[in-house]
PDB file of C-alpha atoms in Angstrom:
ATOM      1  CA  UNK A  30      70.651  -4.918 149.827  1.00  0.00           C
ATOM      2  CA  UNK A  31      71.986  -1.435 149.150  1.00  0.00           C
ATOM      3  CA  UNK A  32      75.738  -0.722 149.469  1.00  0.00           C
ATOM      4  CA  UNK A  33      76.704   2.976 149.398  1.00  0.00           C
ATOM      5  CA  UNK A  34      80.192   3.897 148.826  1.00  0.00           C
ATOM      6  CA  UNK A  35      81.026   7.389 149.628  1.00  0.00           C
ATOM      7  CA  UNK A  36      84.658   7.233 147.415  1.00  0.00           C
ATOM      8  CA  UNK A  37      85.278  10.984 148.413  1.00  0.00           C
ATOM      9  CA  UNK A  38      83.967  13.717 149.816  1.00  0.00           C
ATOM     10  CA  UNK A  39      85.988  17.456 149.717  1.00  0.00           C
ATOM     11  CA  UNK A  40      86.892  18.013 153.649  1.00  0.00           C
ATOM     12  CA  UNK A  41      87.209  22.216 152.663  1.00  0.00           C
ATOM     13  CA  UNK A  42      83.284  22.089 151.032  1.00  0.00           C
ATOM     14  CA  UNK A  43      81.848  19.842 153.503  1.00  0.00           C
ATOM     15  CA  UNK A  44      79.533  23.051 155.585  1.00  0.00           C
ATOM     16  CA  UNK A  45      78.884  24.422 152.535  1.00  0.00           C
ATOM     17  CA  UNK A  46      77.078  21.619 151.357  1.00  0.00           C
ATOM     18  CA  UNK A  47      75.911  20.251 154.653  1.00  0.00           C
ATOM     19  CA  UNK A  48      74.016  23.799 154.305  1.00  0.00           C
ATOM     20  CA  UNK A  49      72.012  22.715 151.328  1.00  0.00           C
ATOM     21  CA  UNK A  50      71.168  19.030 153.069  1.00  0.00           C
ATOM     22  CA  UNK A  51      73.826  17.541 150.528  1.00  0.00           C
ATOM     23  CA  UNK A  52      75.900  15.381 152.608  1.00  0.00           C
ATOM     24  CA  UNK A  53      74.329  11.629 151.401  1.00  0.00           C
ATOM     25  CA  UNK A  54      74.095  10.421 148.022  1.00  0.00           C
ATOM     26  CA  UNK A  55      70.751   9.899 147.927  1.00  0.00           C
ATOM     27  CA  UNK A  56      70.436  13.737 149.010  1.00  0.00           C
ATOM     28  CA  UNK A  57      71.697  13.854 146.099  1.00  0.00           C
ATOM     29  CA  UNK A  58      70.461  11.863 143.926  1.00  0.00           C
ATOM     30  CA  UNK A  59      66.560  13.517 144.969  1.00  0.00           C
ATOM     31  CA  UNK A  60      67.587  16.774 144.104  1.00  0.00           C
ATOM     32  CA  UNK A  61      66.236  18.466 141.234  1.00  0.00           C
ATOM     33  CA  UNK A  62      69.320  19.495 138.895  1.00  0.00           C
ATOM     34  CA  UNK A  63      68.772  21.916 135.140  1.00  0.00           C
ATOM     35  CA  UNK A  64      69.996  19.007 133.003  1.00  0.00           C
ATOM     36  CA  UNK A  65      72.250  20.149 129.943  1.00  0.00           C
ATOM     37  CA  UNK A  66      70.612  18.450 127.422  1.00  0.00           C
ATOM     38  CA  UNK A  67      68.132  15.389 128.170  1.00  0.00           C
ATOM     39  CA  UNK A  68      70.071  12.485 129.902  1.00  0.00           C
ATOM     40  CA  UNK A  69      72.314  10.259 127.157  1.00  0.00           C
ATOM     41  CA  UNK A  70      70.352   6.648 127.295  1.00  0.00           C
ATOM     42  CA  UNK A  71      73.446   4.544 126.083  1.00  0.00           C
ATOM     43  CA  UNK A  72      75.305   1.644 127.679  1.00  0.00           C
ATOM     44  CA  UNK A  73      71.804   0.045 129.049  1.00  0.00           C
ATOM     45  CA  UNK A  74      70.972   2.333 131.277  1.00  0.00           C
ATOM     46  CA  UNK A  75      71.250   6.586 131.099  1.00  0.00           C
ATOM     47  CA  UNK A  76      73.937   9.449 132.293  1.00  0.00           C
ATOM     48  CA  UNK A  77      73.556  13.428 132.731  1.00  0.00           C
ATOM     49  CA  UNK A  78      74.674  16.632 133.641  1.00  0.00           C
ATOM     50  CA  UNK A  79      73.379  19.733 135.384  1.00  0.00           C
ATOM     51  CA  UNK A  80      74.583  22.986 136.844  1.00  0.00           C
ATOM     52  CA  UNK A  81      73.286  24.050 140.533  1.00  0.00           C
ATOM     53  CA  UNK A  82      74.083  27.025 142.333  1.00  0.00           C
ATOM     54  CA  UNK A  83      73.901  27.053 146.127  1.00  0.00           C
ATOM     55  CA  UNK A  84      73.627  30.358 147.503  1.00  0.00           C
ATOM     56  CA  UNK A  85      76.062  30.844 150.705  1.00  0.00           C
ATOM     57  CA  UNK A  86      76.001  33.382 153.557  1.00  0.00           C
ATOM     58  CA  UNK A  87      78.384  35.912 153.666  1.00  0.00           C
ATOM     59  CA  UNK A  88      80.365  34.454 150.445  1.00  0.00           C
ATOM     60  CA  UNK A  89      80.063  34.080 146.716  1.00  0.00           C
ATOM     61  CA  UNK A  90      77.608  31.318 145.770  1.00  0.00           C
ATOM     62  CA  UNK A  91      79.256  27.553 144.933  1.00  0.00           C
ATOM     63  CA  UNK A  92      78.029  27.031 141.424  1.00  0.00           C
ATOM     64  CA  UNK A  93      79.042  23.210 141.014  1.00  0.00           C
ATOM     65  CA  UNK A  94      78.140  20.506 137.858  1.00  0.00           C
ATOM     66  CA  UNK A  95      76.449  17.443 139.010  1.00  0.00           C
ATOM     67  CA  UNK A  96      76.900  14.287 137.411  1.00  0.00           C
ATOM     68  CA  UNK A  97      74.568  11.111 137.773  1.00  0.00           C
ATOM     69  CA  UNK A  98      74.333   7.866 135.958  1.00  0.00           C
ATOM     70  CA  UNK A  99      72.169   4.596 136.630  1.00  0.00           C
ATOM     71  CA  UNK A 100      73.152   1.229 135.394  1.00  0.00           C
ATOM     72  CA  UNK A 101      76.173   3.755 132.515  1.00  0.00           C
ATOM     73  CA  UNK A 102      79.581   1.275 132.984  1.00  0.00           C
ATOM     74  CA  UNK A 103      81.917   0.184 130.663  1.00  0.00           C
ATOM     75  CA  UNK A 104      83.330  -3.278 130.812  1.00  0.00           C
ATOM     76  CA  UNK A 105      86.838  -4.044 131.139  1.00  0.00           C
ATOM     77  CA  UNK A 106      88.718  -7.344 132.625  1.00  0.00           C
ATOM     78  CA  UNK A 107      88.219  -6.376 136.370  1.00  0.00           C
ATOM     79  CA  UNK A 108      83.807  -5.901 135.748  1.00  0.00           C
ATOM     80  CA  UNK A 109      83.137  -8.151 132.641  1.00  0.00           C
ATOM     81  CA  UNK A 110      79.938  -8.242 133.645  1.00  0.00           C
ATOM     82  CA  UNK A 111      77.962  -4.983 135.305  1.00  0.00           C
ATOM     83  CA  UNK A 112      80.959  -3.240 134.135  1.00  0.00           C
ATOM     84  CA  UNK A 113      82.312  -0.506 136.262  1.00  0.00           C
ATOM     85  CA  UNK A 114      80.346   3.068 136.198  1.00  0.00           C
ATOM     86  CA  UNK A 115      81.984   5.631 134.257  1.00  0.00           C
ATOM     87  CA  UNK A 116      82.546   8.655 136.267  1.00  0.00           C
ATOM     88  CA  UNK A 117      84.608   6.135 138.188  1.00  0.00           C
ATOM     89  CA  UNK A 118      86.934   6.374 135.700  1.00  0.00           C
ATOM     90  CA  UNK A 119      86.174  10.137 135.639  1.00  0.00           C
ATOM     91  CA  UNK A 120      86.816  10.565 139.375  1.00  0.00           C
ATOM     92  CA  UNK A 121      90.190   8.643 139.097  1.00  0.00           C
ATOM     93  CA  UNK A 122      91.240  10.923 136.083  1.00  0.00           C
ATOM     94  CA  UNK A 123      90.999  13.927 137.856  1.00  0.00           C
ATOM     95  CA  UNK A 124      92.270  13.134 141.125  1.00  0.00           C
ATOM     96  CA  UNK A 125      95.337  11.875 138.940  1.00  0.00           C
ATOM     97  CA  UNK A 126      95.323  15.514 137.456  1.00  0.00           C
ATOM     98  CA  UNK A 127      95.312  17.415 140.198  1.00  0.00           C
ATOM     99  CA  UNK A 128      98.029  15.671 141.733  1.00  0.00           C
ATOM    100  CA  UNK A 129     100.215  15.811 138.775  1.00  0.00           C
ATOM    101  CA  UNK A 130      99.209  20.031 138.530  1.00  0.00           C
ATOM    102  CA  UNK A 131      97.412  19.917 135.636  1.00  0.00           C
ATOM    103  CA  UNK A 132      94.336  22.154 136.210  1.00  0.00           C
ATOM    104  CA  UNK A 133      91.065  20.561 136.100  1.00  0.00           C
ATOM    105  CA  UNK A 134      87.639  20.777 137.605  1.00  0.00           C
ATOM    106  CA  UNK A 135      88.065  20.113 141.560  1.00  0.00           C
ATOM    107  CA  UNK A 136      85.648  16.984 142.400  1.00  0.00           C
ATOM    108  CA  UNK A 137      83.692  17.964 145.902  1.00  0.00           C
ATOM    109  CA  UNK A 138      82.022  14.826 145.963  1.00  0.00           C
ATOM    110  CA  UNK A 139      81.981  10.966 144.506  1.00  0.00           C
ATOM    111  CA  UNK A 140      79.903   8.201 145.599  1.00  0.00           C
ATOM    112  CA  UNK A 141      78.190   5.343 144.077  1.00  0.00           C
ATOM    113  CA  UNK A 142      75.242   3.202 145.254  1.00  0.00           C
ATOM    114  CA  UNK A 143      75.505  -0.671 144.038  1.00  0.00           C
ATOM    115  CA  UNK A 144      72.463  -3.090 144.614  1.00  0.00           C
ATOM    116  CA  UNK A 145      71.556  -5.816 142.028  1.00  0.00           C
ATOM    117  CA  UNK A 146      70.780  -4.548 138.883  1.00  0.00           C
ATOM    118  CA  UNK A 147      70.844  -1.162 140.183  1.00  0.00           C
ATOM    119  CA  UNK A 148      74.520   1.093 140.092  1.00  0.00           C
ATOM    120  CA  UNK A 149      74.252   4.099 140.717  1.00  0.00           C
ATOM    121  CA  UNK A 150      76.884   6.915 140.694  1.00  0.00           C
ATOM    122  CA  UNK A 151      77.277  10.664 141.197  1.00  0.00           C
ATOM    123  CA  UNK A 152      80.289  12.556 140.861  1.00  0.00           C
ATOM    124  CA  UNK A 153      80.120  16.554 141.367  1.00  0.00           C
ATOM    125  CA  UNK A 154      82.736  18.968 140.591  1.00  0.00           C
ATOM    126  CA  UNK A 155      83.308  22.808 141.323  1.00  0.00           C
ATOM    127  CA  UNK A 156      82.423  25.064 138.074  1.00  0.00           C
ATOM    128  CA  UNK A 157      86.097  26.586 136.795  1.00  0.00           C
ATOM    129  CA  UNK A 158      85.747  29.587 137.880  1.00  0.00           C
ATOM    130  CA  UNK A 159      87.227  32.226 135.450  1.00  0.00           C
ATOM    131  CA  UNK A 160      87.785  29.589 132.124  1.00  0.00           C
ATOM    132  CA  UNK A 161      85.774  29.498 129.380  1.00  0.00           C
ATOM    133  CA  UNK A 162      86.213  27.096 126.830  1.00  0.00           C
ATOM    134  CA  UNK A 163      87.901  26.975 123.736  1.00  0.00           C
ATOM    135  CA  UNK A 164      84.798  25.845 121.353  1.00  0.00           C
ATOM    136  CA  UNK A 165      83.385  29.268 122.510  1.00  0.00           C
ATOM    137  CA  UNK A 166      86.053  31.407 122.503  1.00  0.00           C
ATOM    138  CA  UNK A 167      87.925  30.260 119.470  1.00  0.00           C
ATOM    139  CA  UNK A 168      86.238  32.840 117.520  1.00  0.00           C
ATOM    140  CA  UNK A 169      87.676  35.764 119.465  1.00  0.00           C
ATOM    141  CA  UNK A 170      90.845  34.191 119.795  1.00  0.00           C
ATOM    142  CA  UNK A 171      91.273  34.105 116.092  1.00  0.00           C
ATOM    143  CA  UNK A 172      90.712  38.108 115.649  1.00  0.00           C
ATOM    144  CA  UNK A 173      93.606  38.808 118.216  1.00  0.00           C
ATOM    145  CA  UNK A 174      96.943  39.552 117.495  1.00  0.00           C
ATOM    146  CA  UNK A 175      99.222  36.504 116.061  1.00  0.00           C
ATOM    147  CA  UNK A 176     101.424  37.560 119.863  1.00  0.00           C
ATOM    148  CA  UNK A 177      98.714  37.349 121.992  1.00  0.00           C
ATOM    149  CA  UNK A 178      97.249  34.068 119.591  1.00  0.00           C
ATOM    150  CA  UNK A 179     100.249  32.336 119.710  1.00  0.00           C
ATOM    151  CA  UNK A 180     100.696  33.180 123.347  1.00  0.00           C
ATOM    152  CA  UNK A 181      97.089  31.107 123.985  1.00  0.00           C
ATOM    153  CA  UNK A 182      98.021  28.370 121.362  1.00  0.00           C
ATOM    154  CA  UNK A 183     101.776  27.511 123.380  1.00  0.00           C
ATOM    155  CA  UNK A 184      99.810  27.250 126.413  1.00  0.00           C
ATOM    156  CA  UNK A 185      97.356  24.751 125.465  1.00  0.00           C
ATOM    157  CA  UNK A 186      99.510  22.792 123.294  1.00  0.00           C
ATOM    158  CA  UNK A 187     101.958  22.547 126.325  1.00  0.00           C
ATOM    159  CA  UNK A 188      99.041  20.952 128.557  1.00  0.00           C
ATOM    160  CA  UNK A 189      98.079  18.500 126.126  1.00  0.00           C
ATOM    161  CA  UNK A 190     101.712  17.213 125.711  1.00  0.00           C
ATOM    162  CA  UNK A 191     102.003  17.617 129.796  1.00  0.00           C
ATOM    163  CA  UNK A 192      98.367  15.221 129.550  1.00  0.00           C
ATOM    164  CA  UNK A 193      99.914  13.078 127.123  1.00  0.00           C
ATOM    165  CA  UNK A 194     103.518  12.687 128.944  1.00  0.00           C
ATOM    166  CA  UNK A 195     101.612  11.076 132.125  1.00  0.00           C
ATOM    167  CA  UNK A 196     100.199   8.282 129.707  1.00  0.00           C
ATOM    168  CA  UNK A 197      96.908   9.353 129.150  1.00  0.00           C
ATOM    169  CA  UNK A 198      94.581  10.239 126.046  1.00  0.00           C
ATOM    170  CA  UNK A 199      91.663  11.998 126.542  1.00  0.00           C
ATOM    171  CA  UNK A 200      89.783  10.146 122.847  1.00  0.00           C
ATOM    172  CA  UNK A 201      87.421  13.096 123.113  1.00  0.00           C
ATOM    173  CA  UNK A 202      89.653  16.075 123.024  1.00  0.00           C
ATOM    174  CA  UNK A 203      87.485  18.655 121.321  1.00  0.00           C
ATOM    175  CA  UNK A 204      87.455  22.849 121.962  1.00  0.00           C
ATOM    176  CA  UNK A 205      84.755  22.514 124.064  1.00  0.00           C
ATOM    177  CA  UNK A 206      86.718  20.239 126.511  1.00  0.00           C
ATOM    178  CA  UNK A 207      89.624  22.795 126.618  1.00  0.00           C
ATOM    179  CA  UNK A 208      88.677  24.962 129.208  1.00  0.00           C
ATOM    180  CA  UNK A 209      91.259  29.108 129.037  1.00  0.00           C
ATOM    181  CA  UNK A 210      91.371  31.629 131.062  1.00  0.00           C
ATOM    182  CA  UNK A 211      90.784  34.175 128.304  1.00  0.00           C
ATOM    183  CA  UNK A 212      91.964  37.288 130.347  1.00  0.00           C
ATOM    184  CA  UNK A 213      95.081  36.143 132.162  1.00  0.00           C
ATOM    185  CA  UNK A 214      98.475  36.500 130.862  1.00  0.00           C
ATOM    186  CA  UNK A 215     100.096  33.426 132.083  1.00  0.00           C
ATOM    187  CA  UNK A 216      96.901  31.795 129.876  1.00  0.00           C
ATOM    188  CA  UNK A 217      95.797  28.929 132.461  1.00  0.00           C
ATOM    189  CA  UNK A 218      94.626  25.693 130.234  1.00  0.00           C
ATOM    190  CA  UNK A 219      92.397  22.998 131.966  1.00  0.00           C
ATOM    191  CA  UNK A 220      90.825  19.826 130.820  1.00  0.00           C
ATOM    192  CA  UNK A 221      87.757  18.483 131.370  1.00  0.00           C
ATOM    193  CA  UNK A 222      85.224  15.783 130.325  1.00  0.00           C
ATOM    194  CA  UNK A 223      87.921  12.682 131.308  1.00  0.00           C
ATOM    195  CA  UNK A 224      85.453   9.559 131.722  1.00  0.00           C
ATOM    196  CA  UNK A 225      86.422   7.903 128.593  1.00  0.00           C
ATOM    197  CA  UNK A 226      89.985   9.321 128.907  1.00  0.00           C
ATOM    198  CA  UNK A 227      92.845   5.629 129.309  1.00  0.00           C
ATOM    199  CA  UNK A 228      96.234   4.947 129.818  1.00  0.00           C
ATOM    200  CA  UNK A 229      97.771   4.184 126.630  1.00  0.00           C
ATOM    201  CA  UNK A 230     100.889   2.787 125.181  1.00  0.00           C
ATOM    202  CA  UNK A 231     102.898   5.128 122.362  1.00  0.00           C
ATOM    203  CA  UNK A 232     103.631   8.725 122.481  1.00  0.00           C
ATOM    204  CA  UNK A 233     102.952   8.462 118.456  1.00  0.00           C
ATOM    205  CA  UNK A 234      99.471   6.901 119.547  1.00  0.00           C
ATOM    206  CA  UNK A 235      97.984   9.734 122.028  1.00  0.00           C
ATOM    207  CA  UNK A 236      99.477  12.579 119.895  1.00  0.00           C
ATOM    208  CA  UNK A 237      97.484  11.079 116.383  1.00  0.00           C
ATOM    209  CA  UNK A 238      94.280  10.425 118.485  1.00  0.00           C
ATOM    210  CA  UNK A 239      93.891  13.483 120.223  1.00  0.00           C
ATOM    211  CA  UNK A 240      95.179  16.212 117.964  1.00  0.00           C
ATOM    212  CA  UNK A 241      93.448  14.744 114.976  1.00  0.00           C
ATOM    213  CA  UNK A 242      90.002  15.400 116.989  1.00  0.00           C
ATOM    214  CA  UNK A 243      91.399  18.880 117.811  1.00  0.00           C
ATOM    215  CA  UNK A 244      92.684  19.324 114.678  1.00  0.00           C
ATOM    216  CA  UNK A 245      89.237  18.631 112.738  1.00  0.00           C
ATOM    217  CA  UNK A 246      87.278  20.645 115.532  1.00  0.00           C
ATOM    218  CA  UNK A 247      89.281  24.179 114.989  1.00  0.00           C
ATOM    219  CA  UNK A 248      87.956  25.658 111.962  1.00  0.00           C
ATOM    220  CA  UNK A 249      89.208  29.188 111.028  1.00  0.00           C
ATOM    221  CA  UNK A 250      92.802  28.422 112.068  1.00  0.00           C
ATOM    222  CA  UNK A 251      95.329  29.447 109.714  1.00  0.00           C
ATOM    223  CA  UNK A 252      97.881  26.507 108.718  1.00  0.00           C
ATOM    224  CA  UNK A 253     100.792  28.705 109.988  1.00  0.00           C
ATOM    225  CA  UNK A 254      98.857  28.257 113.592  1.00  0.00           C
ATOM    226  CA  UNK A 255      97.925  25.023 113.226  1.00  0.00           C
ATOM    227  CA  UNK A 256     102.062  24.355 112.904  1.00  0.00           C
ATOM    228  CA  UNK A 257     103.163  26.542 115.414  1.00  0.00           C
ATOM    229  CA  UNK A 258     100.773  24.674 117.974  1.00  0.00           C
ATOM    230  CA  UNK A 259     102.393  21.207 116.563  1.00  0.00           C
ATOM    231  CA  UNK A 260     106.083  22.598 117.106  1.00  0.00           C
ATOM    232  CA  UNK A 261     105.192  23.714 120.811  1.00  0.00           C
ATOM    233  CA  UNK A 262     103.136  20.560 121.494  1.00  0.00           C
ATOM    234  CA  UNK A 263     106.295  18.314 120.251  1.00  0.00           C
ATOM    235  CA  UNK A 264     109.412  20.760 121.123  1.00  0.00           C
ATOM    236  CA  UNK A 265     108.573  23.817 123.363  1.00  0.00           C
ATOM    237  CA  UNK A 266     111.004  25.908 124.315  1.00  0.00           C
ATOM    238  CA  UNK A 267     112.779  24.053 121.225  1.00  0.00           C
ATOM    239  CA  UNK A 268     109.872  24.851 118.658  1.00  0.00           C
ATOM    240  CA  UNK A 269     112.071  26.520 116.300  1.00  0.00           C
ATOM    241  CA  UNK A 270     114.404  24.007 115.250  1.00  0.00           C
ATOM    242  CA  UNK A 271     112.856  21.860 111.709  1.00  0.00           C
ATOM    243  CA  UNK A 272     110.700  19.384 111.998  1.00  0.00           C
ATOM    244  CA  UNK A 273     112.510  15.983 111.778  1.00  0.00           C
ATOM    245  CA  UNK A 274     111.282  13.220 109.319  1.00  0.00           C
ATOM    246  CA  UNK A 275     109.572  11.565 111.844  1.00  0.00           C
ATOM    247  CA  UNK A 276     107.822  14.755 113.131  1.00  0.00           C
ATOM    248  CA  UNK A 277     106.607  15.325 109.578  1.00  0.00           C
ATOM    249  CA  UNK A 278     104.960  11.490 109.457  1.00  0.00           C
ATOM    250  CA  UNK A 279     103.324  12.243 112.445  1.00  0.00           C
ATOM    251  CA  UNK A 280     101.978  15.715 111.293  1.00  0.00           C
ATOM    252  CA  UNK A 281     101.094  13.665 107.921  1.00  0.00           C
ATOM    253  CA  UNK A 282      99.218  10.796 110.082  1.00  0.00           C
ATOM    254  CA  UNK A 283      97.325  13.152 112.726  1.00  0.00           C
ATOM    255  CA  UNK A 284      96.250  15.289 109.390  1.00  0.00           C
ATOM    256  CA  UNK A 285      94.971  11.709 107.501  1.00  0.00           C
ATOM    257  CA  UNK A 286      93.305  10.890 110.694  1.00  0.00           C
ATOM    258  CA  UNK A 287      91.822  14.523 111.597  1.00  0.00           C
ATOM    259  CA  UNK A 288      89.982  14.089 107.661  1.00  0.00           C
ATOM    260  CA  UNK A 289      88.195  10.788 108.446  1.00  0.00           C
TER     261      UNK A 289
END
């Protein structure tokens, strides 16, 4: 027996989609998507991702990502067993997100299909329209001026610490998961990529797991950078005051961990 669970479904993209015959999950699931790289086999069973652009009358075209995994969960207390599919976890995340303000991709659609021996999830998302991520832009960024740098480097070490205050690490917080909007002032910062994201106990603890990963994933930025965006990520506003002992272990710990 097949139980599909359709978790959430975007009331505002609901035509659009019903347009394309994407209103099921196993319309879905059928539908031929341009995979980003070959599907990750993992876990004892397989997850991917593909862009799809639906053309709509009158209006720009919905360019969403599409997410689907077969028999991909993680086990915790609550699903010891068939373990519980990881855009789950994904979905969750962003909803969370969105409702504390923190800009990240808007999900249009979640569902999962459960049968014996058979789960089945797909969890769709609208493309950030306007962002581009860090990994990809990092090299411009560094040839601007240190203003308009630094301006870029407050903002997204401000969202992380935002991230971090609501009890979460991401554990895969690398440039490419930092999405910017590289021509707006106010510099916009979104996350993305949240399915192995968890709450977690310790301020100390999220700060030396993610920026360590950030830290060893920014190469080309200059040490007087790298501690401006550690002031504003612990301080803000405050950035200028000395860094306390403890704010120096910390720096010493995320730099031990960033080498590994």
């Amino acid at each position: 027996m097949k139980l599909v669970q359709p978790h959430y479904q975007e009331p505002t993209c609901q035509a659009a989609l019903q347009q394309h015959g994407l209103d099921a999950f196993d319309d879905w699931w059928v539908r031929e998507i341009d995979w980003f790289e070959a599907p990750n086999q993992r876990r004892g069973g397989w997850s991917g991702v593909g862009k799809l652009v639906l053309p709509l009358a009158g209006q720009s075209a919905l360019t969403v990502f599409v997410k689907k995994q077969q028999n991909h969960g993680r086990r915790t207390w609550q699903h010891p067993l068939t373990g519980e599919p990881t855009f789950r976890r994904e979905f969750h995340r962003l909803q969370a997100l969105a409702a504390a303000g923190i800009p990240s991709p808007k999900v249009l659609m979640y569902a999962e299909s459960l049968q014996p021996g058979n789960q089945r999830a797909i969890l769709v998302t609208e493309n950030l329209h306007g962002f581009v991520d860090l990994e990809q832009w990092l090299p411009t960024l560094l040839k601007q001026s240190q203003a308009v740098r630094r301006q870029y480097l407050r903002a997204i070490a401000r969202q992380i610490r935002r991230f971090h205050d609501l009890g979460w690490v991401h554990r895969a917080l690398y440039p490419k998961h930092i999405f910017v909007q590289a021509d707006d002032i106010t510099a916009q910062v979104a996350l993305i990529d949240l399915e192995k994201a968890r709450k977690s106990l310790g301020a100390w603890r999220r700060a030396r797991f993610d920026l360590a990963a950030l830290h060893r994933h920014t190469e080309g930025l200059a040490d007087r950078d790298r501690l401006y965006f550690f002031k504003q990520y612990l301080h803000g506003e405050a950035f200028a005051r000395p860094l306390s002992w403890c704010d120096k272990q910390l720096l010493k710990r995320i730099t031990q961990r960033s080498k590994r």
